[in-house]
Coordinates of N, CA and C in Angstrom, one line a residue:
M598 N 98.4 272.1 161.4 CA 98.6 270.7 161.4 C 97.8 270.0 160.3
L599 N 96.6 270.6 160.1 CA 95.7 270.0 159.0 C 96.4 270.2 157.7
N600 N 97.1 271.3 157.5 CA 97.7 271.6 156.2 C 98.8 270.6 155.9
A601 N 99.5 270.1 156.9 CA 100.6 269.1 156.7 C 99.9 267.8 156.3
W602 N 98.8 267.4 156.9 CA 98.1 266.1 156.5 C 97.5 266.2 155.1
L603 N 97.1 267.4 154.7 CA 96.6 267.7 153.4 C 97.7 267.5 152.4
Y604 N 98.9 268.0 152.7 CA 100.0 267.8 151.8 C 100.4 266.4 151.6
I605 N 100.4 265.6 152.7 CA 100.7 264.2 152.7 C 99.7 263.4 151.9
G606 N 98.4 263.7 152.1 CA 97.3 263.1 151.3 C 97.4 263.4 149.9
L607 N 97.7 264.6 149.5 CA 97.8 265.0 148.1 C 99.0 264.3 147.5
F608 N 100.1 264.2 148.2 CA 101.3 263.5 147.7 C 101.0 262.0 147.5
T609 N 100.3 261.4 148.4 CA 99.9 260.0 148.3 C 99.0 259.8 147.1
L610 N 98.1 260.7 146.9 CA 97.1 260.6 145.8 C 97.9 260.7 144.4
V611 N 98.8 261.6 144.3 CA 99.6 261.8 143.1 C 100.5 260.6 142.9
A612 N 101.1 260.1 143.9 CA 102.0 258.9 143.8 C 101.2 257.7 143.4
A613 N 99.9 257.6 143.7 CA 99.1 256.4 143.3 C 98.6 256.7 141.9
A614 N 98.3 257.9 141.5 CA 97.6 258.2 140.3 C 98.6 258.1 139.1
L615 N 99.8 258.6 139.3 CA 100.8 258.6 138.1 C 101.0 257.2 137.6
P616 N 101.4 256.2 138.3 CA 101.6 254.9 137.7 C 100.3 254.3 137.2
A617 N 99.1 254.6 137.8 CA 97.9 254.1 137.3 C 97.6 254.7 135.9
I618 N 97.8 256.0 135.8 CA 97.6 256.6 134.5 C 98.5 256.1 133.4
A619 N 99.8 255.9 133.8 CA 100.8 255.3 132.8 C 100.4 253.9 132.4
I620 N 99.9 253.1 133.3 CA 99.5 251.7 132.9 C 98.2 251.8 132.0
F621 N 97.3 252.7 132.4 CA 96.1 252.8 131.6 C 96.4 253.3 130.2
L622 N 97.3 254.3 130.1 CA 97.6 254.8 128.7 C 98.4 253.8 127.9
A623 N 99.3 253.0 128.5 CA 100.0 251.9 127.8 C 99.0 250.9 127.3
G624 N 98.1 250.5 128.1 CA 97.1 249.5 127.6 C 96.2 250.1 126.5
L625 N 95.9 251.4 126.6 CA 95.0 252.0 125.6 C 95.8 252.2 124.3
L626 N 97.0 252.6 124.3 CA 97.8 253.0 123.1 C 98.6 251.8 122.5
A627 N 98.8 250.7 123.2 CA 99.6 249.6 122.7 C 98.9 249.0 121.5
P628 N 99.7 248.6 120.5 CA 99.2 247.9 119.4 C 98.7 246.5 119.8
K629 N 97.6 246.1 119.3 CA 97.0 244.8 119.6 C 96.8 244.0 118.3
K630 N 97.8 243.4 117.8 CA 97.7 242.6 116.6 C 98.4 241.2 116.9
P631 N 97.8 240.4 117.7 CA 98.5 239.1 118.1 C 98.5 238.2 116.9
N632 N 99.5 237.4 116.8 CA 99.6 236.3 115.8 C 100.5 235.2 116.4
P633 N 100.5 234.0 115.8 CA 101.3 232.9 116.4 C 102.8 233.2 116.5
I634 N 103.3 234.0 115.6 CA 104.8 234.2 115.7 C 105.1 235.1 116.9
K635 N 104.2 236.1 117.1 CA 104.5 237.0 118.3 C 104.2 236.3 119.6
N636 N 103.3 235.3 119.6 CA 103.0 234.6 120.9 C 103.9 233.5 121.1
A637 N 104.8 233.1 120.2 CA 105.7 232.0 120.4 C 106.8 232.3 121.4
T638 N 107.2 231.3 122.1 CA 108.3 231.5 123.1 C 109.6 231.8 122.3
Y639 N 110.3 232.8 122.7 CA 111.5 233.2 122.0 C 112.7 233.3 123.0
E640 N 113.8 232.6 122.6 CA 114.9 232.6 123.5 C 116.2 232.8 122.7
C641 N 116.7 234.0 122.6 CA 118.0 234.3 122.0 C 118.0 233.9 120.5
G642 N 116.9 234.0 119.8 CA 116.9 233.6 118.4 C 116.8 232.1 118.1
V643 N 116.8 231.3 119.1 CA 116.7 229.9 118.9 C 115.3 229.4 119.4
E644 N 114.7 228.6 118.5 CA 113.4 228.0 118.9 C 113.6 227.0 120.1
T645 N 112.7 227.0 121.0 CA 112.8 226.1 122.1 C 112.5 224.7 121.7
V646 N 113.2 223.8 122.4 CA 112.9 222.4 122.2 C 112.4 221.8 123.5
G647 N 111.2 221.3 123.5 CA 110.6 220.8 124.8 C 109.9 221.9 125.5
P648 N 109.5 221.7 126.7 CA 108.8 222.7 127.5 C 109.7 223.9 127.8
A649 N 109.1 225.1 127.7 CA 109.8 226.3 128.0 C 110.1 226.5 129.5
W650 N 109.2 225.9 130.3 CA 109.4 226.1 131.8 C 110.1 224.8 132.3
T651 N 111.3 225.0 132.9 CA 112.0 223.9 133.5 C 112.3 224.3 134.9
Q652 N 112.4 223.3 135.7 CA 112.6 223.5 137.2 C 114.1 223.5 137.4
L653 N 114.6 224.6 138.1 CA 116.0 224.7 138.4 C 116.2 224.3 139.9
R654 N 117.5 223.9 140.2 CA 117.8 223.5 141.5 C 117.8 224.8 142.4
V655 N 117.5 224.6 143.7 CA 117.5 225.7 144.6 C 118.9 226.3 144.8
Q656 N 119.9 225.5 144.6 CA 121.3 226.0 144.9 C 121.6 227.1 143.9
Y657 N 121.1 227.1 142.7 CA 121.4 228.2 141.8 C 120.8 229.5 142.4
Y658 N 119.6 229.5 142.9 CA 119.0 230.7 143.5 C 119.8 231.1 144.8
L659 N 120.2 230.2 145.6 CA 121.0 230.5 146.8 C 122.4 231.1 146.4
F660 N 123.0 230.6 145.3 CA 124.3 231.1 144.9 C 124.1 232.6 144.4
A661 N 123.0 232.8 143.6 CA 122.8 234.1 143.1 C 122.4 235.1 144.2
L662 N 121.7 234.6 145.2 CA 121.3 235.5 146.3 C 122.6 235.9 147.1
A663 N 123.4 234.9 147.4 CA 124.7 235.1 148.1 C 125.5 236.1 147.3
F664 N 125.7 235.9 146.0 CA 126.4 236.9 145.2 C 125.9 238.3 145.3
L665 N 124.6 238.4 145.2 CA 123.9 239.7 145.2 C 124.1 240.4 146.6
I666 N 124.0 239.6 147.7 CA 124.2 240.2 149.0 C 125.6 240.7 149.2
F667 N 126.6 239.9 148.8 CA 128.0 240.3 149.0 C 128.4 241.4 148.0
D668 N 127.8 241.4 146.9 CA 128.1 242.4 145.9 C 127.6 243.8 146.4
V669 N 126.4 243.8 146.8 CA 125.8 245.1 147.3 C 126.6 245.6 148.6
E670 N 126.9 244.6 149.5 CA 127.6 245.1 150.7 C 129.0 245.5 150.4
S671 N 129.6 244.9 149.4 CA 131.0 245.4 149.1 C 130.9 246.8 148.4
V672 N 129.8 247.1 147.8 CA 129.6 248.5 147.3 C 129.5 249.5 148.4
L673 N 129.0 249.1 149.5 CA 128.9 249.9 150.7 C 130.2 250.3 151.3
L674 N 131.2 249.5 151.0 CA 132.6 249.7 151.5 C 133.3 250.8 150.7
F675 N 132.8 251.1 149.5 CA 133.5 252.1 148.7 C 133.6 253.5 149.3
P676 N 132.6 254.0 149.9 CA 132.8 255.3 150.6 C 133.8 255.3 151.7
W677 N 133.9 254.2 152.4 CA 135.0 254.2 153.4 C 136.4 254.1 152.7
A678 N 136.5 253.5 151.6 CA 137.8 253.4 150.9 C 138.2 254.8 150.4
V679 N 137.2 255.5 149.9 CA 137.5 256.8 149.3 C 137.9 257.8 150.4
A680 N 137.3 257.8 151.6 CA 137.5 258.7 152.6 C 138.4 258.2 153.7
Y681 N 139.2 257.2 153.5 CA 140.0 256.5 154.5 C 140.9 257.4 155.2
Q682 N 141.5 258.4 154.6 CA 142.5 259.2 155.2 C 141.8 260.2 156.2
Q683 N 140.5 260.5 156.0 CA 139.9 261.5 156.9 C 139.0 260.8 158.0
L684 N 138.9 259.5 158.0 CA 138.0 258.8 158.9 C 138.6 258.7 160.3
P685 N 137.8 258.9 161.4 CA 138.3 258.7 162.7 C 138.4 257.2 163.0
L686 N 139.0 256.8 164.1 CA 139.2 255.5 164.5 C 137.9 254.7 164.6
F687 N 136.9 255.4 165.1 CA 135.6 254.7 165.3 C 135.0 254.2 164.0
A688 N 135.2 255.0 162.9 CA 134.7 254.5 161.6 C 135.5 253.4 161.1
I689 N 136.8 253.3 161.3 CA 137.6 252.2 160.9 C 137.2 250.9 161.6
V690 N 136.9 251.1 162.9 CA 136.4 249.9 163.7 C 135.1 249.4 163.2
E691 N 134.2 250.3 162.8 CA 132.9 250.0 162.2 C 133.1 249.2 160.9
A692 N 134.1 249.6 160.1 CA 134.3 249.0 158.8 C 134.9 247.6 159.1
V693 N 135.7 247.4 160.1 CA 136.3 246.1 160.4 C 135.2 245.2 160.9
I694 N 134.3 245.7 161.7 CA 133.1 244.9 162.2 C 132.2 244.5 161.0
F695 N 132.0 245.4 160.1 CA 131.2 245.1 158.9 C 131.8 244.0 158.1
L696 N 133.2 244.1 157.9 CA 133.9 243.1 157.2 C 133.8 241.7 157.9
A697 N 133.9 241.8 159.2 CA 133.8 240.5 160.0 C 132.5 239.9 159.8
I698 N 131.4 240.7 159.8 CA 130.1 240.1 159.6 C 130.0 239.5 158.2
L699 N 130.5 240.2 157.2 CA 130.5 239.7 155.8 C 131.3 238.4 155.7
V700 N 132.4 238.3 156.3 CA 133.2 237.1 156.3 C 132.5 235.9 157.1
G701 N 131.9 236.3 158.2 CA 131.1 235.3 158.9 C 129.9 234.7 158.1
G702 N 129.3 235.6 157.4 CA 128.2 235.2 156.5 C 128.7 234.3 155.3
L703 N 129.9 234.7 154.8 CA 130.5 233.9 153.7 C 130.8 232.5 154.2
F704 N 131.4 232.4 155.4 CA 131.8 231.1 155.9 C 130.5 230.3 156.3
Y705 N 129.5 230.9 156.7 CA 128.2 230.2 157.0 C 127.6 229.7 155.7
A706 N 127.6 230.5 154.6 CA 127.0 230.0 153.4 C 127.9 228.9 152.8
W707 N 129.2 229.0 153.0 CA 130.1 227.9 152.5 C 129.9 226.6 153.3
R708 N 129.7 226.7 154.6 CA 129.5 225.6 155.4 C 128.2 224.9 155.1
K709 N 127.2 225.7 154.8 CA 125.8 225.1 154.5 C 125.8 224.5 153.1
G710 N 126.8 224.8 152.2 CA 126.9 224.3 150.9 C 126.1 225.1 149.9
A711 N 125.9 226.4 150.2 CA 125.2 227.3 149.3 C 126.1 227.7 148.1
L712 N 127.4 227.5 148.3 CA 128.3 228.0 147.3 C 128.8 226.8 146.4
N713 N 128.3 225.7 146.6 CA 128.6 224.5 145.7 C 127.8 224.6 144.4
W714 N 128.5 224.6 143.3 CA 127.8 224.7 142.0 C 127.8 223.3 141.4
Q715 N 126.9 222.5 141.8 CA 126.8 221.1 141.3 C 125.4 220.8 140.8

């Protein structure tokens, strides 16, 4: 039993040490020659006009979040589509329930106005 905990402790130590070592080496080896051109705000080759930080409406974030959720969940349907011929009825019912939950979430977001791009 002690051997198993030793293995877990060693794994945790290595998992914490590897990123720490990489960050330390990057800070140690990175070139440090700052100048005004390198420190300037850069956006697609065009100099910024006005403040670089602007406040966006919350609806943009909600729209992006809804897109991300439905995009990822639609990717989860791909294995069902590939193995459709071999699936038992129980798996088909699960897929229909999954799609019903997705459609319910879509109608909820639509009703709350999260999909309005104004």
